[in-house]
Coordinates of C-alpha atoms and ligand atoms in Angstrom, one line a residue:
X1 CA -44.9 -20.5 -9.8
X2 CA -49.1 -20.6 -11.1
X3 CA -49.3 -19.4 -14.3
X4 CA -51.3 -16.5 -14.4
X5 CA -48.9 -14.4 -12.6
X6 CA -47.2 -11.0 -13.9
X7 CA -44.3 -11.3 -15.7
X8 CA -42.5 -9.1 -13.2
X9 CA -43.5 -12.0 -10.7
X10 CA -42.6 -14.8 -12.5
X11 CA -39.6 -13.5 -13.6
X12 CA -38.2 -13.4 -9.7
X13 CA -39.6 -17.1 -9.0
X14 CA -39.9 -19.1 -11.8
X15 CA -37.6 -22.3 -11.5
X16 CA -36.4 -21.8 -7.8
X17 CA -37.6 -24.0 -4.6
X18 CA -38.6 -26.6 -7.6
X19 CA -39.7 -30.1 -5.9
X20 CA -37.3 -31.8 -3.4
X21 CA -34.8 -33.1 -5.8
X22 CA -34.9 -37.3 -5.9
X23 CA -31.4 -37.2 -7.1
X24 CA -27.4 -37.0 -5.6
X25 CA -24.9 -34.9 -7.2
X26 CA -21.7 -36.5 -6.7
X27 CA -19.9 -33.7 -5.7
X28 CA -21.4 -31.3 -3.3
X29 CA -23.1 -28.1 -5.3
X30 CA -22.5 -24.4 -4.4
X31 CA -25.2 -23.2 -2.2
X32 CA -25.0 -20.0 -3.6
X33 CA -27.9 -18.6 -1.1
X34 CA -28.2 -16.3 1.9
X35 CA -31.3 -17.8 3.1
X36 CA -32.7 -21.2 3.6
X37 CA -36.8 -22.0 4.0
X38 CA -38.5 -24.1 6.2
X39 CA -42.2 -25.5 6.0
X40 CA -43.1 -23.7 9.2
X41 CA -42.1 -20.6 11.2
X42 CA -42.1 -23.1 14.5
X43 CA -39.1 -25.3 12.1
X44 CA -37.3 -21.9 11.7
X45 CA -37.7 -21.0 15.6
X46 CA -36.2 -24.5 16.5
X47 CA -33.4 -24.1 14.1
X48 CA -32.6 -20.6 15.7
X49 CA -32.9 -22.2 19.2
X50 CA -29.9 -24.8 18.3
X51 CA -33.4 -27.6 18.8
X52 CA -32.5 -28.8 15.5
X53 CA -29.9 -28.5 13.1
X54 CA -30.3 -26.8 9.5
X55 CA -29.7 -24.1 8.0
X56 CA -31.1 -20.3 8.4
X57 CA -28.2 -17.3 7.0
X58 CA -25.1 -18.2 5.9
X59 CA -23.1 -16.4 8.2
X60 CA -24.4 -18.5 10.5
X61 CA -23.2 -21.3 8.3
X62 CA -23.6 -23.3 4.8
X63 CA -23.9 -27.0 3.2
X64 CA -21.3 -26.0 0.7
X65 CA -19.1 -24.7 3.7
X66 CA -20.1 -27.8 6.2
X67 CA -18.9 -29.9 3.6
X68 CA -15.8 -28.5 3.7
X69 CA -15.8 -28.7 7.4
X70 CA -16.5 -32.1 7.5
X71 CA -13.8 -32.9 5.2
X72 CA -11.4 -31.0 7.4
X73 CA -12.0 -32.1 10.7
X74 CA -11.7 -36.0 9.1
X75 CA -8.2 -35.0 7.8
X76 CA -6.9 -34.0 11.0
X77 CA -9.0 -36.5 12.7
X78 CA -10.6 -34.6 14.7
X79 CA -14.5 -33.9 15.7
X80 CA -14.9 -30.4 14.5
X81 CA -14.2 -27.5 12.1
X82 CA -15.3 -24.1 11.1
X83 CA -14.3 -22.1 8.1
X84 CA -13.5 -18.3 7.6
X85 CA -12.4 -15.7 5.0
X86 CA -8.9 -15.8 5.4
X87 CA -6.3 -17.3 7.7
X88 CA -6.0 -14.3 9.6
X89 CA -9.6 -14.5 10.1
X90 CA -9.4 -17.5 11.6
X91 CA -6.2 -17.0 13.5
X92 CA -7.9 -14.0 15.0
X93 CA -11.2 -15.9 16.2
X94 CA -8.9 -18.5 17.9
X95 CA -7.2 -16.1 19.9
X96 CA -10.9 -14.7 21.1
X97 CA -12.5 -18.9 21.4
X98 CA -9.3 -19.4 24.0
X99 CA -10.0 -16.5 26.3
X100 CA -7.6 -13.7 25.5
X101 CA -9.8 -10.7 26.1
X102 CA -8.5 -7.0 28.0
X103 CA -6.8 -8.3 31.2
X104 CA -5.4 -11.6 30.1
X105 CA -1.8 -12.3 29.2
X106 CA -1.3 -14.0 26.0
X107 CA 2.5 -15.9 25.0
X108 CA 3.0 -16.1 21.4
X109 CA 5.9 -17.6 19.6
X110 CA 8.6 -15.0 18.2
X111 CA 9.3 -16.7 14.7
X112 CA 5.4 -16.8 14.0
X113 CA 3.8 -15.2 10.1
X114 CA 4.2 -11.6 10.0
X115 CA 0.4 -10.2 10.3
X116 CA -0.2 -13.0 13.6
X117 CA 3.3 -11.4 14.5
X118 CA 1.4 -7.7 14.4
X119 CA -2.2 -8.5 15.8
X120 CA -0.4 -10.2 18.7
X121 CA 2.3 -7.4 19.5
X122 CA 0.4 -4.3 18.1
X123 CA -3.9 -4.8 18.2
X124 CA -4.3 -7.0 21.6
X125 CA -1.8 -4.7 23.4
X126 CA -4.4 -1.7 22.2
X127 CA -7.2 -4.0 23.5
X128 CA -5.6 -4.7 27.4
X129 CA -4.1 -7.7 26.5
X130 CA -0.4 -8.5 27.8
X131 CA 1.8 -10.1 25.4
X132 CA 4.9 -11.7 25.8
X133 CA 7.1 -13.5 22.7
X134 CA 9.2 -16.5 23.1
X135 CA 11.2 -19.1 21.2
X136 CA 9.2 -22.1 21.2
X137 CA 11.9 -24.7 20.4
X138 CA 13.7 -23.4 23.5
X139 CA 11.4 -25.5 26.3
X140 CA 13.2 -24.3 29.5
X141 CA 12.5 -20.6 28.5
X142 CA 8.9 -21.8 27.2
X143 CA 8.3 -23.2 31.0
X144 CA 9.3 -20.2 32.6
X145 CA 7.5 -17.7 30.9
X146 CA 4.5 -19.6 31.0
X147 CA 4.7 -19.6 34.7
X148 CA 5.4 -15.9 35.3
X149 CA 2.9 -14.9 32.5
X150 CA 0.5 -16.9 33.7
X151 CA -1.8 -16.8 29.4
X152 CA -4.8 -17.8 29.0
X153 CA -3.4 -19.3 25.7
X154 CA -0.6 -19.6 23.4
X155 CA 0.1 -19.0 19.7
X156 CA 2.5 -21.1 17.7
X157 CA 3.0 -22.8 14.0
X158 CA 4.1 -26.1 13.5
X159 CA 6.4 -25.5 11.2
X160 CA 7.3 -21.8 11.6
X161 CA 6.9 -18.6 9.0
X162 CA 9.8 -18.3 7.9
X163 CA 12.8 -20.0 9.4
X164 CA 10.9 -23.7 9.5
X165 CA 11.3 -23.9 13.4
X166 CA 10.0 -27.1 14.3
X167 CA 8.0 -27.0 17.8
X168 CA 7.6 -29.7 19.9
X169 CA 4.0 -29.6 20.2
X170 CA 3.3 -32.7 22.1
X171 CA 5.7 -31.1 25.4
X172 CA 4.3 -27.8 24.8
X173 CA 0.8 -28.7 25.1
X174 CA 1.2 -30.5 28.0
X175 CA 3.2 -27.1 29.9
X176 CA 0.7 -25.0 28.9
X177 CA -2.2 -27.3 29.7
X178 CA -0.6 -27.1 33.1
X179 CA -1.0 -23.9 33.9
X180 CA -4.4 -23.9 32.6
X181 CA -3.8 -22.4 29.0
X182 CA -5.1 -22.7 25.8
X183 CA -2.8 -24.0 23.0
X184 CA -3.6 -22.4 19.4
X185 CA -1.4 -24.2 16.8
X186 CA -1.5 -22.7 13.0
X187 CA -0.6 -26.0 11.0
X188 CA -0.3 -24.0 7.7
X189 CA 2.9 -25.0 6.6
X190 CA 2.9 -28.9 8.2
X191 CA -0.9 -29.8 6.9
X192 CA -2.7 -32.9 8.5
X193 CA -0.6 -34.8 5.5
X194 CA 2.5 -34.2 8.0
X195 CA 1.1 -33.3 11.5
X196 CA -2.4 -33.5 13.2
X197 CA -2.3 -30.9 16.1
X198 CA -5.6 -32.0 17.9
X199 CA -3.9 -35.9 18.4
X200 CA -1.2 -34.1 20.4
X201 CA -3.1 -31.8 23.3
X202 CA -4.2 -28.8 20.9
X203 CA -7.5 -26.9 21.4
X204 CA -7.4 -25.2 18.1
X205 CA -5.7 -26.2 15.0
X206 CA -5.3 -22.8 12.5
X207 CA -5.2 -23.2 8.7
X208 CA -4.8 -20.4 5.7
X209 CA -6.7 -22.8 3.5
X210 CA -5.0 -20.3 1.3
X211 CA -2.3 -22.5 1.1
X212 CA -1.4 -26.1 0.7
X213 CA -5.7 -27.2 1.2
X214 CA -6.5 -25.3 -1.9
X215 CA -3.3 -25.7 -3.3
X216 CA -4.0 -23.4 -6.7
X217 CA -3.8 -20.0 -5.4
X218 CA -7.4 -19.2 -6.5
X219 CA -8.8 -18.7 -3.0
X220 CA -8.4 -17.3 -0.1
X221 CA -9.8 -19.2 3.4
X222 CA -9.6 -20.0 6.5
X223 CA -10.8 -22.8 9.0
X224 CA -10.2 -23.9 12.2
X225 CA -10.5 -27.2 13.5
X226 CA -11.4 -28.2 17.2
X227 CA -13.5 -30.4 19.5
X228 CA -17.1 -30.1 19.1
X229 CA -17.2 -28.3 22.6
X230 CA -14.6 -25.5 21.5
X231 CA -16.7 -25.0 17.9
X232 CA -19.8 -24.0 20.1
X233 CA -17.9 -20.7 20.8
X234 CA -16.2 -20.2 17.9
X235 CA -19.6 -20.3 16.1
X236 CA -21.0 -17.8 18.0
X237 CA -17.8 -15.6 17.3
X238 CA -18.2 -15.9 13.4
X239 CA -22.4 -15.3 13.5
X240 CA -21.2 -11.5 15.3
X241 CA -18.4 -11.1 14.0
X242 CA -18.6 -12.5 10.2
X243 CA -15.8 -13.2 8.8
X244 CA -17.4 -16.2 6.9
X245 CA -16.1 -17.8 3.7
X246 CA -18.5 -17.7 0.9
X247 CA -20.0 -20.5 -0.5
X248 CA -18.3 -20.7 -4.2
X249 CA -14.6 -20.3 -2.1
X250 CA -15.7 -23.3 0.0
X251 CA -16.5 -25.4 -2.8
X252 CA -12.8 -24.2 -4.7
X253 CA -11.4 -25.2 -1.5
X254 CA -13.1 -28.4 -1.1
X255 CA -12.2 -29.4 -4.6
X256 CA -8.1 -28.4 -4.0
X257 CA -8.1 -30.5 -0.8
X258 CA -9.2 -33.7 -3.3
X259 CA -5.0 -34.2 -3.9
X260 CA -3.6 -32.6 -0.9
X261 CA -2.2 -35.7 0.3
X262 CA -0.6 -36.2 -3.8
X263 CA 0.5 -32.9 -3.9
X264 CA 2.2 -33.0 -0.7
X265 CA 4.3 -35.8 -1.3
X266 CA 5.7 -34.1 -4.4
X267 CA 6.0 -31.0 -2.7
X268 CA 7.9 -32.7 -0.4
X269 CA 9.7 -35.0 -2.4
X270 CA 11.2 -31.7 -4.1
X271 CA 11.9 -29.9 -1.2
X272 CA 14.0 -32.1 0.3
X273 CA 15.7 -32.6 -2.8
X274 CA 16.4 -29.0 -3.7
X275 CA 17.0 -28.1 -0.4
X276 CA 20.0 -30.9 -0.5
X277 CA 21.0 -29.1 -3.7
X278 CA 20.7 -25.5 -1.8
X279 CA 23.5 -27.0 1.1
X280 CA 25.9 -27.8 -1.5
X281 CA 25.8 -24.6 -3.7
X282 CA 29.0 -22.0 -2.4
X283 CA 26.3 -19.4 -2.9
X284 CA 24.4 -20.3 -0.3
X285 CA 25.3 -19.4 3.4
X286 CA 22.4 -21.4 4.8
X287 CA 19.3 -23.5 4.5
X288 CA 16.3 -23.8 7.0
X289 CA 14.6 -26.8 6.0
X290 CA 13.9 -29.7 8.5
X291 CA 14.5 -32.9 6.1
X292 CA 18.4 -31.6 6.5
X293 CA 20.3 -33.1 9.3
X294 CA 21.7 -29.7 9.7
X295 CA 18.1 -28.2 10.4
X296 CA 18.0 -28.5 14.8
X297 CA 14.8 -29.7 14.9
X298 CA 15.7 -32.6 12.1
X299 CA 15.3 -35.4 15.0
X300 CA 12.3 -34.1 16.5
X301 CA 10.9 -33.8 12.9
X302 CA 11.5 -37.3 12.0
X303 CA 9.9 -38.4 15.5
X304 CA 6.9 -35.8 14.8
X305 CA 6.4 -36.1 11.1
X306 CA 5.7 -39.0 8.2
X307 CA 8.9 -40.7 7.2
X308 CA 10.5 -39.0 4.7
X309 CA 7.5 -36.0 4.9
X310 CA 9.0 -32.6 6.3
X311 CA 7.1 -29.9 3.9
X312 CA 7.1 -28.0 1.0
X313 CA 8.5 -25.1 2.4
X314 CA 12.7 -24.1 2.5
X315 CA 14.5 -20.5 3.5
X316 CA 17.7 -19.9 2.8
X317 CA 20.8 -17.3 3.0
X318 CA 22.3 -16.1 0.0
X319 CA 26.2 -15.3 1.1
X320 CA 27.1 -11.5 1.6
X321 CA 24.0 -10.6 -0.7
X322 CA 22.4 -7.3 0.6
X323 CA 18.9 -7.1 -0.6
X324 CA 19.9 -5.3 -3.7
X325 CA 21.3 -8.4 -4.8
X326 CA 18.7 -10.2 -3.2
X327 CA 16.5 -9.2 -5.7
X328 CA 18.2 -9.4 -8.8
X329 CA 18.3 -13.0 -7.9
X330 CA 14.8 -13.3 -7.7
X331 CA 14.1 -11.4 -10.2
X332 CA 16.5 -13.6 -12.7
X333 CA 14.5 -16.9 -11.6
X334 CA 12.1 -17.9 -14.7
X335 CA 10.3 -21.1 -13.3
X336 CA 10.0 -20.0 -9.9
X337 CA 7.5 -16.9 -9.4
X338 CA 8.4 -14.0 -6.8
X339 CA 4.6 -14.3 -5.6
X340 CA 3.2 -13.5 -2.0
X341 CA 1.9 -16.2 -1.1
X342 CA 2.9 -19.9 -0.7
X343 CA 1.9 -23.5 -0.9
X344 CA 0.5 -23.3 -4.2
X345 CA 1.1 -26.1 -7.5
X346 CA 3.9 -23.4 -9.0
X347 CA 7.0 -22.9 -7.2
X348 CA 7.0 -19.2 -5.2
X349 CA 9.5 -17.3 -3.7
X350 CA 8.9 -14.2 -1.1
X351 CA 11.5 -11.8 0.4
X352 CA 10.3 -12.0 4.0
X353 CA 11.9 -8.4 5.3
X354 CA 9.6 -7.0 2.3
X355 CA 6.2 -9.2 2.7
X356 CA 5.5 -11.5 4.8
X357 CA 7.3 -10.1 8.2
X358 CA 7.1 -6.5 6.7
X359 CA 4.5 -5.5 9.8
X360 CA 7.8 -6.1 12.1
X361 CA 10.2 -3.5 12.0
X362 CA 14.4 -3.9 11.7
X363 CA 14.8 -4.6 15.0
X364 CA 12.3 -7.1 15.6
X365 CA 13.5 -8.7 12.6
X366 CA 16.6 -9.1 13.8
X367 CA 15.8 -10.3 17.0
X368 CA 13.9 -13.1 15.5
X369 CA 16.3 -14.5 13.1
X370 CA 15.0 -12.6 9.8
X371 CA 17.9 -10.9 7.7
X372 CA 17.9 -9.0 4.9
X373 CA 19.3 -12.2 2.8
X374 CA 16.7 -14.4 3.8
X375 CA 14.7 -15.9 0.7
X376 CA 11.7 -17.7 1.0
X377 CA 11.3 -20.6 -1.4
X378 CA 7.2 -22.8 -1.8
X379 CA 8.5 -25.3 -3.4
X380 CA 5.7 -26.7 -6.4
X381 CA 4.8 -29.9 -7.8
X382 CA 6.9 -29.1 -11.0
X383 CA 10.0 -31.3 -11.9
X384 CA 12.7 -30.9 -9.2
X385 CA 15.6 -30.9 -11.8
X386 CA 13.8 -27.9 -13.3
X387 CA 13.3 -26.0 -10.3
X388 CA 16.8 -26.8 -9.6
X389 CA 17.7 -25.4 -13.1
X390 CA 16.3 -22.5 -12.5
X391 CA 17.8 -21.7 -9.0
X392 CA 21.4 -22.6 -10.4
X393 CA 20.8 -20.1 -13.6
X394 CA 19.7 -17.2 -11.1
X395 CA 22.5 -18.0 -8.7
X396 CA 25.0 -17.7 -11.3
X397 CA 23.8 -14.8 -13.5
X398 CA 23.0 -12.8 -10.2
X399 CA 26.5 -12.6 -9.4
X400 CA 27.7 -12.2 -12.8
X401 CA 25.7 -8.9 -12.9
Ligands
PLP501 C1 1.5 -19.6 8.5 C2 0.4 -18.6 8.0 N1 -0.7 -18.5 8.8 C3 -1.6 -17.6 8.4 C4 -1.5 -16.9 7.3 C5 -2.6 -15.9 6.9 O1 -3.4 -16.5 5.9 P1 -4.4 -15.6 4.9 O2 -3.5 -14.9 4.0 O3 -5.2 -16.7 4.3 O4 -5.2 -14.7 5.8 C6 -0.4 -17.0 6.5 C7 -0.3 -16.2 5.2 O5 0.7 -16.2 4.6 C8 0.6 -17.9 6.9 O6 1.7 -18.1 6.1

């Protein structure tokens, strides 16, 4: 900024849009800006007019962000991704990329996270959508109901929110492809580290980078990855609709996904071991976790998944408990935290009839499988003896009183 100026002037310029920098960082900065310049108002016009690629608002996207993106779509090999402000955010523009709109039918699976749960059986209804639930691990229904209903896409997680239903994703694209639908597939719980939806028929593959990506619970995010032909629409969703991630969440994001793969293995690695430990204890009335050959999806897991890979994430029954006891349990647990969230470095544990799948009421819990027993467990990166410690101390001192 020319000396000489006011020192109200120089005091907004000085130091910004120095010289194009001659160096690299290593890792990508934080474009903490809304705008980006060009040299000339015709560069900016060909920008706008998808001539040229760059950058103009950041709703309309971000290097910190395309970063991100790039790093994503490479993970679940894939050509494409875009990132939002939360998983619901992105779950949300998915359902509007695949065509569900006032006059469309839409199938989503019943055993599904508790707010995709409610914008599928409360918000689209509102909107002119019809909605029908299903259980995706039963095929034969799956068929039928995608031939009466007729979607324009379906809604499912690979690993599902929170019994740990595995689908068989490679058969279900194909039905619904079919028929002509859209298959969304929120890979939350399974990360590309386990499964990579888009190698197996999907058109959208939903993340909460919330989760496993970031891995810290620091920040909340969303992204979707897809063919470069889908992101074309999705982009123009997120520039009208906005529900971007910002820059410095990107980059927190970006840096968590560094040891996905390393985290997941010991997240993994513990899960299977304390879900072993879980079968055994005369507490427990049940365990959903699909390393167990009692899980009925453990085959199909093992053919779908990594070998010896099946997630991070367990529920389980505690026996006769009624959710008084339910929580005393939890609340007698040291180690593991009684957090709402999941897929973070510190073990977690939810209630899901009081969080996660609160949106649905009684009866819709019970239809799907959730009882009022039903504990949630994100298992961490900690040491699995000490997590098991922990469970066995709570167990015992919850019935004790
Ligand atoms: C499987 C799954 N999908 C989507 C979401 C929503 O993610 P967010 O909280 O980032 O909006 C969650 C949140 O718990 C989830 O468990």
């Amino acid at each position: 900024m020319a000396k000489g100026k006011s020192i109200f002037t120089r005091a907004v310029h000085a130091g910004e849009r120095g010289a194009k920098p001659d160096f690299k960082p290593v890792a990508t900065p934080i474009y903490n800006t809304v705008g980006f310049l060009y040299e000339s108002l015709e560069d900016l016009d060909g920008v706008l007019g998808n001539e040229r690629e760059g950058y103009v608002y950041t709703r309309y996207g971000n290097p910190t962000n395309a970063a991100l993106e790039e790093a994503l779509a490479n993970l679940e090999e894939s050509e494409a991704a875009l990132t939002f402000g939360s998983g619901m955010a992105a779950v949300h523009a998915s359902l509007l990329a695949a065509g569900v709109k006032a006059q469309t039918a839409l199938i989503s699976a019943y055993d599904i996270y508790g707010a995709t749960y409610a914008l599928c059986a409360r918000l689209f209804p509102e909107l002119g959508v019809r909605v029908q639930f299903v259980d995706v691990t039963n095929l034969e229904e799956l068929k039928k109901t995608l031939s009466t209903a007729r979607p324009v896409a379906l809604i499912l997680e690979t690993i599902s929110n929170p019994l740990m239903k595995v689908a068989d994703i490679p058969a279900i694209s194909k039905m619904a492809h079919q028929i002509g639908a859209k298959v969304i597939v929120d890979n939350t719980f399974a990360t590309p580290v386990l499964f990579q939806p888009l190698k197996h028929g999907v058109d959208f593959c939903v993340h909460s980078t919330t989760k496993y990506i970031a891995g810290h619970g620091d920040v909340l995010g969303g992204a979707i990855v897809t063919s470069k032909e889908n992101r074309s629409p999705l982009h123009e969703i997120i520039k009208m609709t906005g529900g971007n991630l910002g820059p410095t969440e990107a980059w927190l994001t970006l840096r968590g996904l560094k040891t996905l793969p390393l985290r997941m293995r010991q997240h993994c690695q513990n899960a299977l071991e304390v879900a072993r430990w879980l079968e055994s204890h005369p507490r427990v009335a049940r365990v959903n976790y699909p390393g167990l050959p009692s899980h009925p999806q453990h085959e199909l897991a093992k053919r779908l998944f990594p070998p010896g890979l099946f997630g991070g994430m367990i529920s389980f029954e505690i026996k006769d408990a009624e959710k008084k006891e339910v929580f005393r349990f939890m609340e007698m647990l040291e180690l593991i935290l009684p957090a709402t969230t999941l897929g973070d470095v510190y073990s977690l544990t939810l209630y899901p009839a009081m969080s996660s799948h609160r949106a649905l009421g009684p009866e819709e819990r019970a239809r799907v499988g959730i009882s009022d027993r039903l504990v949630r467990l994100s298992v961490g990166i900690e040491d699995a003896a000490e997590i098991i410690g922990d469970l066995e101390r709570a167990l015992e001192k919850s019935y004790r009183g």
